[in-house]
Coordinates of C-alpha atoms and ligand atoms in Angstrom, one line a residue:
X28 CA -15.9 -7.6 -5.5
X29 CA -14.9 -8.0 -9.1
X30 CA -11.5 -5.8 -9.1
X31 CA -8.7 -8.2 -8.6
X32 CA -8.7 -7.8 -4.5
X33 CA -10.7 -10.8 -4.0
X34 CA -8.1 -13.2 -3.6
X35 CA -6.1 -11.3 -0.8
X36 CA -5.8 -7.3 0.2
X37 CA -3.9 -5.1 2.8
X38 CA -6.4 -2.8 3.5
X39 CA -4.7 0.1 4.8
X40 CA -7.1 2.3 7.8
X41 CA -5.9 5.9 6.7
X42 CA -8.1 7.0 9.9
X43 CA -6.2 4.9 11.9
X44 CA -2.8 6.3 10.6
X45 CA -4.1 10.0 11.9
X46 CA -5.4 8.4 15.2
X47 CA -2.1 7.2 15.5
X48 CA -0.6 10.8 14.8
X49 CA -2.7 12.6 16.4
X50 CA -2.2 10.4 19.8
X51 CA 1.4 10.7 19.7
X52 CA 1.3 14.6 18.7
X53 CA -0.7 14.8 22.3
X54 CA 1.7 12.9 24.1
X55 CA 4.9 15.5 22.8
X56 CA 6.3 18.8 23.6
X57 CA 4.1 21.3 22.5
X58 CA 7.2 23.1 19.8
X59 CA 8.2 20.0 18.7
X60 CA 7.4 18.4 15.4
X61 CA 7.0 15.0 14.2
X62 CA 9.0 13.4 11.0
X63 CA 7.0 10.5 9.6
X64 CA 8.6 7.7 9.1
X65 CA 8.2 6.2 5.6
X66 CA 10.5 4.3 4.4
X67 CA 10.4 0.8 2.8
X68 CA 7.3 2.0 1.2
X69 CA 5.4 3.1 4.4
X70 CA 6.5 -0.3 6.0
X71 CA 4.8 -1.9 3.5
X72 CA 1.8 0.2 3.7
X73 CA 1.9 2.5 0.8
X74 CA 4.0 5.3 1.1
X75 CA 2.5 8.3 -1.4
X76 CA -0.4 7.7 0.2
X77 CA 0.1 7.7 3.9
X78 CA 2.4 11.1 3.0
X79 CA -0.7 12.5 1.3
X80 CA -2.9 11.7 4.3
X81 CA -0.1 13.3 6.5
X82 CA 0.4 16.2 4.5
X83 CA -2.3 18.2 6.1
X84 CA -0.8 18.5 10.1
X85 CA 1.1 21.3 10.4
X86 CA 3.1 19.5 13.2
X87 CA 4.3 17.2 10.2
X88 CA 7.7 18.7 9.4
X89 CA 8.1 16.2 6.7
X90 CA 9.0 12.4 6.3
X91 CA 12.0 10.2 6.5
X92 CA 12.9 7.6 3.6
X93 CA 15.7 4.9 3.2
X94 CA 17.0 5.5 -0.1
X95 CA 17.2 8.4 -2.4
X96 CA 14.5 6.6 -4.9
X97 CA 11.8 6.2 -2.1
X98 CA 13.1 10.3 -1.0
X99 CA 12.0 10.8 -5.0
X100 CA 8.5 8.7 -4.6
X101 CA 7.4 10.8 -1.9
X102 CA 8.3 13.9 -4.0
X103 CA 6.7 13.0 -6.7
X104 CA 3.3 12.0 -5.1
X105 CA 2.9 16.2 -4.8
X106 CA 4.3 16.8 -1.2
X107 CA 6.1 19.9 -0.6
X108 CA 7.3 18.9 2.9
X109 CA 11.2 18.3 3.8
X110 CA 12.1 14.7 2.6
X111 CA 15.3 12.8 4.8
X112 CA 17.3 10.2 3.8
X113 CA 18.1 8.5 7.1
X114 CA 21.2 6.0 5.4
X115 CA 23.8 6.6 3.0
X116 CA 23.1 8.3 0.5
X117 CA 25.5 7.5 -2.9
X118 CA 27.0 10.4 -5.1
X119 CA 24.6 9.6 -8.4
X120 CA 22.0 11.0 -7.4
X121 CA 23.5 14.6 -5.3
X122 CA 22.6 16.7 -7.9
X123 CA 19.0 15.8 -8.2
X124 CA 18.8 16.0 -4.7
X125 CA 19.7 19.6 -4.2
X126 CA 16.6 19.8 -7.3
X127 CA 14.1 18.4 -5.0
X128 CA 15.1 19.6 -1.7
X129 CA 15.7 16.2 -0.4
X130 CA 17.8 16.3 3.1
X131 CA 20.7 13.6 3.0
X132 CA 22.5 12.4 6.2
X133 CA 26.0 13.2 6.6
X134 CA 28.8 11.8 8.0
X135 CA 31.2 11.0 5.4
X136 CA 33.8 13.3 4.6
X137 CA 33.9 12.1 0.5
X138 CA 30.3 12.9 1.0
X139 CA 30.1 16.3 2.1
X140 CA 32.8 17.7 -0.7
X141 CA 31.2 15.9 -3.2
X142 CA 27.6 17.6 -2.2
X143 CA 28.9 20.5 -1.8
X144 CA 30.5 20.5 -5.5
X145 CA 26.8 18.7 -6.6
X146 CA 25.4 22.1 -5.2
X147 CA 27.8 24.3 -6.8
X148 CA 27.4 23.0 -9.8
X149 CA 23.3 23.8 -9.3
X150 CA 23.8 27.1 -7.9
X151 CA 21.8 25.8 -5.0
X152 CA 22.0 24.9 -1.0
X153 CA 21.7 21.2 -0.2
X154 CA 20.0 21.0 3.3
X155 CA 21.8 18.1 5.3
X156 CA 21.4 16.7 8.8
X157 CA 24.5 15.2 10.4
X158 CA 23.6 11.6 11.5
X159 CA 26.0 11.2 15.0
X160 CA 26.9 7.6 16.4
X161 CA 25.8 7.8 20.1
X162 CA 25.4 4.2 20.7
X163 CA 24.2 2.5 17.9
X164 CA 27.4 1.8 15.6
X165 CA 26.0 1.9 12.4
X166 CA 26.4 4.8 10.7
X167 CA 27.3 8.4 12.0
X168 CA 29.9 10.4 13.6
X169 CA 31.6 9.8 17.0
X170 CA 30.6 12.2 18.9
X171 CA 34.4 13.5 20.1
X172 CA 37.5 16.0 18.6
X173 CA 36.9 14.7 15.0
X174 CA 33.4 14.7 15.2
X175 CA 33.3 18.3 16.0
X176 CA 36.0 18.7 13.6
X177 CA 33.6 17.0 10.7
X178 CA 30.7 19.4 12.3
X179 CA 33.3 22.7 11.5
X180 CA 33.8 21.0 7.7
X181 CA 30.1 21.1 7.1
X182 CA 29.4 24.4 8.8
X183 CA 32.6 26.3 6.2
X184 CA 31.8 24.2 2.7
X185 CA 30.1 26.1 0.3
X186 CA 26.7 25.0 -1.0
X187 CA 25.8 23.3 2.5
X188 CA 23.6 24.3 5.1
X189 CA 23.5 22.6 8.3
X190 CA 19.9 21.8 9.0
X191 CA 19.9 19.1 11.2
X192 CA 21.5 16.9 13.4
X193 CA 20.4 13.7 14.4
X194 CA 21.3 10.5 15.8
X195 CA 19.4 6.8 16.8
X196 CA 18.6 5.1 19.8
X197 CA 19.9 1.2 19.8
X198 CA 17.8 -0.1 22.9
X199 CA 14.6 2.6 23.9
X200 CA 12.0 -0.2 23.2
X201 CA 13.5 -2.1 26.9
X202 CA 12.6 -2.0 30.0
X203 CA 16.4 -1.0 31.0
X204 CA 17.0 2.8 30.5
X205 CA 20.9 3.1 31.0
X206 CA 21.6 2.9 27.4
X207 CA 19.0 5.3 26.1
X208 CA 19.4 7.9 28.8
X209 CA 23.8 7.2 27.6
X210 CA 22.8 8.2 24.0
X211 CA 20.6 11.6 25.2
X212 CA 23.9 12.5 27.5
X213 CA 26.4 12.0 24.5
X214 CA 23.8 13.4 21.7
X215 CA 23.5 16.8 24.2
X216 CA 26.5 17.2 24.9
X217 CA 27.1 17.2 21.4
X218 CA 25.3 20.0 20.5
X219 CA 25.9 21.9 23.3
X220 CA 29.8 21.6 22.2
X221 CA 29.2 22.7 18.7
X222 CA 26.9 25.8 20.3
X223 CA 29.8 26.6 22.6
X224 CA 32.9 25.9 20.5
X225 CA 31.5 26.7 17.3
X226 CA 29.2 29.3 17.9
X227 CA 26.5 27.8 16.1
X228 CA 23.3 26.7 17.4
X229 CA 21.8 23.6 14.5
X230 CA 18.1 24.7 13.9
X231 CA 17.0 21.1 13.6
X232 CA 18.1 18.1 16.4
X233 CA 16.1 14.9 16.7
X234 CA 17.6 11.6 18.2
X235 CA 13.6 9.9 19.0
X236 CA 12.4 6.7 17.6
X237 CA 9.0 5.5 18.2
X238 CA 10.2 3.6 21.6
X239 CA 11.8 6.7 22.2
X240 CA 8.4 9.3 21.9
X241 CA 6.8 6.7 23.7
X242 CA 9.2 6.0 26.9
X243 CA 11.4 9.8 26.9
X244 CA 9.7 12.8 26.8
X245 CA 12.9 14.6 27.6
X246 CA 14.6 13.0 24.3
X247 CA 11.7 15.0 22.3
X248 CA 13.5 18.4 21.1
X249 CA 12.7 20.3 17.9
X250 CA 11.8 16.6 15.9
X251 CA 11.0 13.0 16.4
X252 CA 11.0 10.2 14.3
X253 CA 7.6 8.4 13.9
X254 CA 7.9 4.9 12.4
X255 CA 6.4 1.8 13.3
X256 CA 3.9 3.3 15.5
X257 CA 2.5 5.4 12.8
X258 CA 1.0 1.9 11.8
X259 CA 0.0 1.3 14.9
X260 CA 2.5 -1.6 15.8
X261 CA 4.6 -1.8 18.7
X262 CA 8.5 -1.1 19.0
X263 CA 8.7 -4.3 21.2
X264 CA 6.8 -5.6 24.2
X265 CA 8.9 -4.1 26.5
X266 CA 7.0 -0.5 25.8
X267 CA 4.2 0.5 27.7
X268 CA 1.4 0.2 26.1
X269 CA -0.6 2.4 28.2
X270 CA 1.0 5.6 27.6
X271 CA 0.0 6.0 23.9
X272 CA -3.2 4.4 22.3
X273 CA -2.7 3.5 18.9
X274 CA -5.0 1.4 16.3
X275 CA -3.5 -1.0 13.9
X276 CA -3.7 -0.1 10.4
X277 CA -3.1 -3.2 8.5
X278 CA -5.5 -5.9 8.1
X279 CA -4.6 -8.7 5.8
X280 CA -8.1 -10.1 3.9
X281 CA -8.7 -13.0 1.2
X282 CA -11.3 -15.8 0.0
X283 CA -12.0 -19.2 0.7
X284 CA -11.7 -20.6 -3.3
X285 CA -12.3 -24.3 -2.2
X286 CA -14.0 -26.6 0.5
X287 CA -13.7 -30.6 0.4
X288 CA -14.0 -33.1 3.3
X289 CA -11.4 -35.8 3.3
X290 CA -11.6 -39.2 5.8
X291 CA -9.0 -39.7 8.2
X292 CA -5.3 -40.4 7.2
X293 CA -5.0 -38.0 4.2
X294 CA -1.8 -35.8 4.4
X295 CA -2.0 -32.0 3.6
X296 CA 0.9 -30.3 1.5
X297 CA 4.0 -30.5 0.5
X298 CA 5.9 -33.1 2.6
X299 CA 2.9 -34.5 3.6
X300 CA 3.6 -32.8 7.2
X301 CA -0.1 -32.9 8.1
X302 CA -2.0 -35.9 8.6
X303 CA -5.7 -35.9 9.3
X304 CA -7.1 -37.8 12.4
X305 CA -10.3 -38.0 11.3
X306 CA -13.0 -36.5 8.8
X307 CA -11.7 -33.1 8.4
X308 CA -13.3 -30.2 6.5
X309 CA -10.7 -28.4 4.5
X310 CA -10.3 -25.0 2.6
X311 CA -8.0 -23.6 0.6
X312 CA -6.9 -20.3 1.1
X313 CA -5.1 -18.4 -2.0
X314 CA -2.5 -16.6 -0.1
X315 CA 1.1 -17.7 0.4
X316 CA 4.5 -17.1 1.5
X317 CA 5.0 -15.1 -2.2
X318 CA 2.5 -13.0 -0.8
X319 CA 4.7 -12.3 1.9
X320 CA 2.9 -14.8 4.3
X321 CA 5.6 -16.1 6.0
X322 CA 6.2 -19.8 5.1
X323 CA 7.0 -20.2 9.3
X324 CA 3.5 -20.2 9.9
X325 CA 3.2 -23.8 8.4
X326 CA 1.6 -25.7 11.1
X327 CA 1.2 -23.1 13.4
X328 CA -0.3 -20.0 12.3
X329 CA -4.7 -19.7 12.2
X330 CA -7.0 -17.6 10.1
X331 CA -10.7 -16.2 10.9
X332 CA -13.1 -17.4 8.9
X333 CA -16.6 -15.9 10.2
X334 CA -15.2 -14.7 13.4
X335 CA -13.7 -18.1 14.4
X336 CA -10.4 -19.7 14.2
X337 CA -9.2 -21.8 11.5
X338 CA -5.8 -23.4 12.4
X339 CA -3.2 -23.8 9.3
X340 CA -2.5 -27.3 7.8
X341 CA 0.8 -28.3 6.6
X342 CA 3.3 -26.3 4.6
X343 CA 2.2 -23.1 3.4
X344 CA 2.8 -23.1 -0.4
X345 CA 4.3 -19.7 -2.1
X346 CA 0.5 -18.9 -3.7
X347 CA -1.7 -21.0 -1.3
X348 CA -2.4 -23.1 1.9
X349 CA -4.8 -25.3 3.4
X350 CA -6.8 -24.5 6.5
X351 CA -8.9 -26.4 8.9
X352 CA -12.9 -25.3 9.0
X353 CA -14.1 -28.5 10.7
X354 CA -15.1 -26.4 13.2
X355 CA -16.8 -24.0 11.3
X356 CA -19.7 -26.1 9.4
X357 CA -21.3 -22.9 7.9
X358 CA -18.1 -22.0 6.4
X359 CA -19.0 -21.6 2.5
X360 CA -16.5 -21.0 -0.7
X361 CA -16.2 -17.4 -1.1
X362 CA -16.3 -16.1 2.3
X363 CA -14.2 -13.4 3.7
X364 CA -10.9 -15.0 5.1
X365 CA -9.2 -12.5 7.7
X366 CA -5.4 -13.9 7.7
X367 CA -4.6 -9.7 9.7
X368 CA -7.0 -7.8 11.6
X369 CA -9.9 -8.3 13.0
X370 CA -13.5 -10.6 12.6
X371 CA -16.2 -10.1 14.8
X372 CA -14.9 -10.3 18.5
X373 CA -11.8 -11.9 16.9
X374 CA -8.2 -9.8 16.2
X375 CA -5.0 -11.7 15.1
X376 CA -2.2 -8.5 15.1
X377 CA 0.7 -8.1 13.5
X378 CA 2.4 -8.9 16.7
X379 CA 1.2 -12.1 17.2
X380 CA 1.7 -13.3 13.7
X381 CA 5.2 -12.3 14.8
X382 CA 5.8 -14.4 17.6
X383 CA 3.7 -17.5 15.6
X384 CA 6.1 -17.3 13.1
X385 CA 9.7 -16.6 14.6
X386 CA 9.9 -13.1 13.0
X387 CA 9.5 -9.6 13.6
X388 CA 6.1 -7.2 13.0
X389 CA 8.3 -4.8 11.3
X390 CA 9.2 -7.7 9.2
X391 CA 6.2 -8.9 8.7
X392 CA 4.4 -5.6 7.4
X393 CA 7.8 -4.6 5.3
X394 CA 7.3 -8.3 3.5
X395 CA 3.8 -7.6 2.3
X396 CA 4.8 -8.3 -1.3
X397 CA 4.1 -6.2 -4.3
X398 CA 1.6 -8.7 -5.5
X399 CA -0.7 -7.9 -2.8
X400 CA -2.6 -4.6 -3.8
X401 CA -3.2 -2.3 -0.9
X402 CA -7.2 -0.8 -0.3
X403 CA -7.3 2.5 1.3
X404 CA -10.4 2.6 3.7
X405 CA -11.5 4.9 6.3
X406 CA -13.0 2.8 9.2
X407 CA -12.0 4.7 11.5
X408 CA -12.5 8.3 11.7
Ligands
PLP6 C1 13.7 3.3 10.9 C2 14.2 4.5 11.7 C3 13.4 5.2 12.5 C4 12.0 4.7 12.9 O1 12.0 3.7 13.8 P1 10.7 3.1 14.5 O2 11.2 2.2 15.5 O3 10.0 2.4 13.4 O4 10.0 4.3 15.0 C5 13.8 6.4 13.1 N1 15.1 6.8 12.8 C6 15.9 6.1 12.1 C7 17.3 6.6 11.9 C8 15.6 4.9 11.5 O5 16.4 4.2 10.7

């Protein structure tokens, strides 16, 4: 490999992102469809090109972003498909969204005049979802008098159409259900109170996260919201894991650039943390917490090197650390370092680099850093 990817990749397993579709497309209601969740750049694995692998399934209604600019990425890698924003969206950019047929959420009363002025102006409709607060308290709507009287704004304001309406579960990745099955009640209610007192049924209603397409079929209705399993991580360990087989997509790869043996008593890093007990075989590995590594791993985190573990030595540095291939005598310079994924009968996931480290796996992928380019591969079909 002469390209620049020698020192570390993400290679990204589009098969694996379409397993991972296609399993939870099996596991829904047959009429409903599936927004893809894409947001912080695909969770940090690439999001123009997981849309353009996604682009294909009918069932895909279209994708979900963060922020107008990622809504405009997606866009502009050539899909067609419905783009949402899922947070607030700011008034600079409402005219350019009723251009590229980018859904905003809506819940803001500023908002909605100013959108509908935005799509006045561009003798266009701006599709919108209402985003409702059923439990979570973020943003959204309370679902009471003036949220139906913020529902009966959006339905009369020129230039709007009322698409969707959505809202987001707080707790469906735990075992408890109470909360979750609190949210459905309030969220269908809801609706049923704008069909009956407004007379107007909203084409488009989706409250499911990934814990929630997992654990409640009956939350399913005409969308759900795909994210983190689409990279075939979990929502939390409290989801069965049974019900919905998904493959990881991420593996995190690099090089060994140096080996040296060093006697007993030689410290390791910055701060010295490390101290050697006896003749040690060391490595260096050129990844570190700049690469999104997480510096928490000092001490505790391994590495596969030839399908065995290599334990991490000291303090990882922002571009490098030190690893311990004592062990692993055939260890050479230039092998294949697997800091994500799998070697051989060896897998360290997302999820366990997670729990290593104190952090989160949706963290962990989103914190990938720009530096580390991203290889599209196809190992599993
Ligand atoms: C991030 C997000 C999702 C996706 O959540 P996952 O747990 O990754 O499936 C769905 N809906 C909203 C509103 C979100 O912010």
């Amino acid at each position: 490999m002469t390209d620049g990817t020698q020192r570390v990749r993400a290679e990204i397993d589009l098969g694996a992102v379409l397993f991972n579709m296609e399993s939870m497309h099996r596991h829904i209601d047959e009429g409903t469809k599936m927004i893809a969740v894409i947001k912080a750049n695909g969770y940090g694995h690439g999001a123009a090109r997981i849309a353009s692998e996604l682009d294909q399934l009918d069932y895909v209604w279209g994708y979900a972003a963060a922020t107008f600019e990622e809504a405009r990425e997606i866009r502009q890698a050539g899909s067609s498909k419905p783009v949402l924003i899922l947070g607030h969206c700011f008034p600079y950019c409402y005219e350019e969204l009723a251009d590229l047929a980018i859904r905003p959420a809506v819940f803001r009363k500023d908002s909605l005049a100013q959108l509908s002025r935005a799509a006045q102006a561009k003798g266009s409709r701006i599709p919108i979802h209402i985003a409702v607060d059923t439990g979570m308290t973020r943003i959204g709507i309370r679902p009471d008098e003036a949220g139906l009287a913020f529902v009966r704004d959006c339905l009369a304001v020129p230039g709007i159409e009322v698409e969707g309406i959505f809202t987001h579960f707080a707790r469906a990745d735990e075992w408890d259900r109470e909360a979750t099955k609190d949210q459905i009640r309030l969220f269908t209610d809801f609706t049923g109170r704008i069909r009956e007192e407004l007379g107007y049924e909203i084409p488009l209603k989706h409250c499911s996260n990934s814990a929630g397409i997992i654990a409640y079929p009956e939350a399913n209705m005409d969308l759900v919201r795909a994210g983190i399993t689409l990279y075939g991580l979990w929502p939390s360990d409290e989801v069965d894991r049974d019900i919905i087989p998904l493959k990881p997509v991420m593996s995190l790869k690099s090089h060994i650039v140096y080996i040296k043996d060093v006697p007993a008593g030689c410290r390791v890093s910055y701060g010295g943390t490390y101290e050697t007990k006896e003749e040690t075989r060391i490595a260096t590995v050129p990844v570190g917490y700049a690469d999104g590594y997480p510096r928490s791993l000092s001490g505790k985190g391994y590495v596969l090197v030839r399908g065995k573990k290599a334990p991490i030595l000291g303090r990882i540095c922002m571009d490098q650390c030190m690893i311990d291939v004592s062990g692993i005598p055939e260890a050479r310079e230039d092998d294949e370092v697997t800091l994500i994924g799998r070697d051989q009968g060896q897998v360290i996931t997302m999820e366990e680099l997670g729990d290593l480290s104190g952090r989160f796996n949706y963290e962990l992928a989103c914190d990938i850093s720009e530096r580390v380019p991203r290889i599209y591969v196809r190992n599993f079909d």
